Amino acid sequence: MEFILVTPQAQPHVALIQLNRPKELNALNLQLMAELRDALKELDENDEVRAIIITGNERAFAAGADIKQMAGKTAIDMLNVDQFSTWDQIRKTKKPIIAAVSGFALGGGCELAMTCDMIVASETAQFGQPEIKIGVMPGAGGTQRLTKAIGKAKAMEMVLTGKFISADEAEKHGLINRVVPVELYLDGAFKLAADVAQMSPVAAKLAKESVNRSFETHLDEGLHFERKNFYLCFASEDQTEGMNAFVEKRKPEFKGR
Ligand code: CAA
């Protein structure tokens, strides 16, 4: 891996992926995204991992897709390379993913953070979809996920003016989970990941899948999907352990089976 650093057990059951192109503000070139796709697939298949954190560095989570790599491309080049298809793996990852964001989360960087399940941001974080300023528009989910997260009016303003919003504004509008002092943003993400990692990995996967389904379907279908996943939990040893532990007044020990 040239552009990311992967630590499968950064903390018990929690993996850390760090985007590592600091000089380019972690601009997401094709190789970085392919590495991220492969790492996520591997971590998703690793039974020891129950939650994954994606982070950048203090100055930048990621300043977007690599403009230098795209500048000379034609529409057919873009179509043939289909760079955003590698992003599907992020969406398909079954384990919970937390973005730990500091500094710039712009364009594809904001889209990457939004593709994760939760976002912990430092007080210096800035979120934006500035593609309009370089003559294009968001292409990796920005118009969809941002609108669903913060509503049409704010999303439209961000997408049409390219203006950034601060971490505080992002929290106020429901884009992120919390804002923490800059020196604590990674700790904050690890704390959240540790809370998730204590739960049944089977239930966490099914719950994540069900929450995400709400974005893709109408209520009746979503409720049906949720109910099936709830019943499926009862096929797991973790359900027996969780409920017995409650009755016996002890802490459950989930095994992911
Ligand atoms: N692609 C390629 N290189 C980038 C980059 C990007 N998205 N963002 C920053 N860089 C590079 C800069 O070119 C610069 O490299 P050099 O030192 O070789 O010149 C280096 O990172 C540092 O950047 P700056 O000197 O510009 O730093 P700054 O502090 O003055 O400004 C910034 C920071 C406001 C983030 C500015 O770099 C910027 O506006 N970046 C582009 C943001 C953007 O437009 N993102 C959207 C990209 S398109 C997209 O993402 C499509 C999609 O939907 C997926």
XYZ file of C-alpha atoms and ligand atoms in Angstrom:
311
model
C 0.000 0.000 0.000
C 1.536 3.307 -1.081
C -1.130 5.849 -0.186
C -2.858 4.368 2.869
C -1.669 2.916 6.175
C -3.678 0.025 7.586
C -3.562 -1.154 11.214
C -6.003 -4.076 11.573
C -5.918 -4.068 15.407
C -5.254 -0.424 16.293
C -7.347 -1.172 19.388
C -9.023 -4.441 20.290
C -11.447 -5.234 17.436
C -10.952 -1.781 15.870
C -9.047 -1.258 12.626
C -7.570 2.039 11.496
C -7.043 3.177 7.908
C -5.085 6.380 7.461
C -5.112 8.173 4.116
C -1.499 9.022 3.515
C -0.829 11.564 0.747
C -0.191 14.481 3.098
C 1.550 16.766 0.573
C -1.487 16.567 -1.725
C -3.947 16.978 1.178
C -4.900 13.320 0.690
C -6.322 13.972 -2.783
C -8.061 10.747 -3.737
C -6.291 9.444 -6.809
C -7.215 6.169 -8.488
C -4.532 4.158 -6.724
C -5.466 5.444 -3.271
C -9.108 4.558 -3.857
C -8.180 1.089 -5.140
C -6.035 0.548 -2.049
C -8.871 1.724 0.175
C -11.297 -0.615 -1.582
C -8.957 -3.596 -1.122
C -8.212 -2.764 2.521
C -11.892 -2.429 3.383
C -12.694 -5.742 1.731
C -9.933 -7.467 3.694
C -10.970 -5.895 7.018
C -14.597 -6.761 6.348
C -13.570 -10.415 6.029
C -11.347 -10.341 9.138
C -13.304 -11.851 12.069
C -11.183 -9.984 14.614
C -12.324 -6.594 13.284
C -15.656 -5.213 14.475
C -15.369 -1.530 13.555
C -13.211 0.452 11.141
C -11.973 4.040 11.383
C -10.924 5.996 8.304
C -8.891 9.115 8.966
C -6.505 11.529 7.306
C -4.265 13.913 9.210
C -4.774 17.079 11.190
C -4.697 19.351 8.101
C -6.837 17.289 5.779
C -9.139 14.318 5.826
C -9.136 14.567 2.019
C -9.360 17.570 -0.317
C -11.299 15.664 -2.951
C -10.716 13.560 -6.016
C -7.312 14.204 -7.588
C -7.915 17.189 -9.860
C -4.494 16.844 -11.514
C -5.292 13.264 -12.471
C -8.678 14.258 -13.936
C -7.801 17.581 -15.590
C -6.952 16.248 -19.063
C -9.593 13.530 -19.257
C -12.422 13.275 -21.786
C -15.924 12.083 -20.933
C -15.134 8.735 -22.542
C -11.918 8.407 -20.495
C -14.010 9.033 -17.385
C -16.648 6.555 -18.496
C -14.077 3.863 -19.293
C -12.071 4.299 -16.110
C -15.314 4.619 -14.091
C -13.336 5.773 -11.080
C -16.309 5.961 -8.769
C -17.068 2.258 -9.122
C -14.231 1.550 -6.648
C -16.225 3.598 -4.141
C -18.977 0.959 -4.139
C -16.898 -1.227 -1.815
C -17.059 1.444 0.874
C -20.818 1.382 0.654
C -20.850 -2.420 0.592
C -18.679 -2.819 3.699
C -20.810 -4.624 6.249
C -18.937 -3.521 9.353
C -19.501 -0.079 10.832
C -17.114 2.589 9.523
C -16.358 5.819 11.365
C -14.724 8.792 9.653
C -12.367 10.736 11.923
C -12.170 14.101 10.191
C -9.825 17.009 10.797
C -9.176 19.897 8.426
C -10.454 19.723 4.857
C -13.165 17.255 3.887
C -13.940 18.576 0.425
C -15.491 17.181 -2.722
C -14.699 13.476 -2.757
C -13.300 13.911 0.778
C -16.688 15.064 2.054
C -18.321 12.302 0.007
C -15.982 9.708 1.483
C -16.793 10.876 5.019
C -20.515 10.781 4.232
C -20.211 7.254 2.837
C -18.947 6.172 6.253
C -21.588 5.419 8.882
C -20.652 8.055 11.438
C -18.397 11.102 11.503
C -16.364 12.437 14.414
C -14.840 15.798 13.540
C -12.230 18.060 15.033
C -13.207 21.678 15.631
C -10.988 22.613 12.649
C -12.856 20.405 10.184
C -14.390 22.025 7.112
C -16.878 20.259 4.909
C -17.655 21.301 1.354
C -18.578 20.288 -2.162
C -16.520 22.836 -4.130
C -16.586 20.980 -7.479
C -18.722 23.771 -8.976
C -15.709 26.091 -8.681
C -13.718 23.891 -11.067
C -16.518 23.562 -13.593
C -17.967 20.231 -12.524
C -20.265 18.896 -9.812
C -20.117 16.205 -7.136
C -19.834 12.735 -8.635
C -19.426 10.349 -5.716
C -22.706 10.820 -3.880
C -22.468 14.474 -2.811
C -25.762 15.624 -4.296
C -27.569 12.633 -2.773
C -26.016 12.016 0.636
C -25.534 15.677 1.537
C -29.151 16.455 0.654
C -30.424 13.547 2.728
C -28.182 14.530 5.636
C -28.731 18.294 5.847
C -31.785 18.976 3.693
C -32.306 20.541 0.286
C -31.768 24.230 1.035
C -28.380 23.871 2.721
C -27.193 21.160 0.335
C -28.194 23.229 -2.666
C -26.281 26.222 -1.308
C -23.155 24.172 -0.678
C -23.269 22.422 -4.049
C -24.080 25.584 -6.056
C -21.693 27.986 -4.316
C -18.926 25.614 -3.244
C -18.909 27.237 0.210
C -17.534 25.230 3.102
C -19.270 24.705 6.423
C -17.520 24.454 9.774
C -17.602 21.434 12.061
C -20.062 23.271 14.341
C -22.411 23.982 11.435
C -22.055 20.402 10.225
C -23.054 19.160 13.663
C -25.947 21.609 13.870
C -27.307 20.384 10.528
C -26.934 16.697 11.411
C -24.094 15.872 9.007
C -21.776 14.616 11.723
C -22.001 12.932 15.107
C -19.848 15.240 17.186
C -17.193 17.924 17.291
C -14.195 17.499 19.569
C -11.003 19.494 20.200
C -8.483 18.956 17.431
C -6.104 16.926 19.599
C -8.932 14.520 20.446
C -10.596 13.777 17.123
C -8.945 10.392 16.702
C -9.547 9.515 20.369
C -13.188 10.481 19.905
C -13.464 8.138 16.921
C -11.735 5.325 18.848
C -14.140 5.780 21.776
C -17.129 5.544 19.483
C -15.600 2.543 17.686
C -14.903 0.841 21.037
C -18.562 1.290 22.023
C -19.654 -0.300 18.734
C -17.036 -3.065 18.994
C -18.459 -4.195 22.347
C -21.762 -5.088 20.727
C -22.673 -8.230 18.851
C -20.964 -7.991 15.448
C -23.821 -9.980 13.924
C -26.439 -7.563 15.256
C -24.272 -4.564 14.289
C -24.036 -5.747 10.680
C -27.759 -6.382 10.438
C -28.587 -3.072 12.131
C -26.280 -1.122 9.817
C -27.820 -2.805 6.807
C -31.303 -1.927 8.061
C -30.524 1.745 8.750
C -28.985 2.064 5.290
C -32.031 0.429 3.743
C -34.104 3.392 4.920
C -32.333 5.532 2.311
C -33.215 3.190 -0.500
C -36.792 2.187 0.047
C -40.233 3.298 1.215
C -41.406 2.803 4.792
C -43.428 -0.376 4.360
C -40.586 -2.182 2.587
C -38.058 -0.795 5.085
C -40.070 -2.009 8.059
C -40.399 -5.431 6.454
C -36.620 -5.548 5.882
C -35.935 -4.464 9.472
C -38.276 -7.105 10.875
C -36.573 -9.893 8.903
C -33.160 -8.752 10.135
C -34.483 -8.587 13.704
C -35.745 -12.174 13.453
C -32.429 -13.220 11.887
C -30.617 -12.004 15.023
C -32.285 -14.944 16.800
C -30.195 -17.337 14.703
C -27.059 -16.031 16.439
C -25.354 -17.253 19.603
C -24.899 -13.561 20.383
C -28.663 -13.133 20.808
C -28.778 -15.998 23.338
C -25.708 -14.636 25.118
C -27.008 -11.054 25.137
C -30.422 -11.931 26.533
C -29.083 -14.498 29.042
C -26.501 -11.993 30.260
C -29.277 -9.462 30.845
C -31.331 -11.995 32.819
C -28.261 -13.128 34.797
C -27.234 -9.500 35.445
C -23.766 -9.828 33.899
C -21.879 -8.313 30.956
C -22.398 -10.227 27.701
C -19.480 -11.714 25.800
C -20.276 -11.503 22.147
C -18.466 -13.765 19.730
C -19.816 -12.684 16.365
C -21.573 -15.988 15.786
N -6.459 17.270 -6.244
C -5.140 17.324 -6.496
N -4.273 18.041 -5.749
C -4.789 18.737 -4.708
C -6.161 18.722 -4.398
C -7.012 17.942 -5.219
N -8.328 17.828 -4.969
N -6.365 19.534 -3.339
C -5.165 20.012 -2.977
N -4.208 19.544 -3.814
C -2.773 19.826 -3.781
C -2.484 21.231 -4.291
O -2.453 21.259 -5.695
C -1.134 21.497 -3.668
O -0.152 20.814 -4.412
P 1.215 21.585 -4.875
O 1.905 21.885 -3.573
O 1.895 20.566 -5.707
O 0.773 22.791 -5.582
C -1.241 20.784 -2.305
O -2.308 19.849 -2.433
C -1.590 21.749 -1.173
O -2.743 22.474 -1.537
P -2.820 24.092 -1.548
O -1.480 24.685 -1.761
O -3.905 24.471 -2.508
O -3.269 24.356 -0.038
P -4.153 25.547 0.527
O -4.113 25.422 2.007
O -3.738 26.846 -0.074
O -5.650 25.259 -0.001
C -7.574 23.864 -0.387
C -6.309 24.111 0.452
C -8.598 24.964 -0.135
C -8.146 22.546 0.068
C -7.201 23.827 -1.895
O -6.114 22.928 -2.060
C -8.320 23.362 -2.772
O -9.207 24.136 -3.088
N -8.268 22.079 -3.222
C -9.225 21.537 -4.156
C -10.556 21.236 -3.489
C -11.552 20.729 -4.520
O -11.922 21.395 -5.464
N -12.007 19.475 -4.327
C -12.949 18.833 -5.242
C -12.205 17.956 -6.231
S -13.246 17.254 -7.500
C -14.062 15.989 -6.722
O -13.800 15.672 -5.587
C -15.119 15.257 -7.546
C -15.940 14.275 -6.794
O -17.130 14.465 -6.611
C -15.342 13.056 -6.266
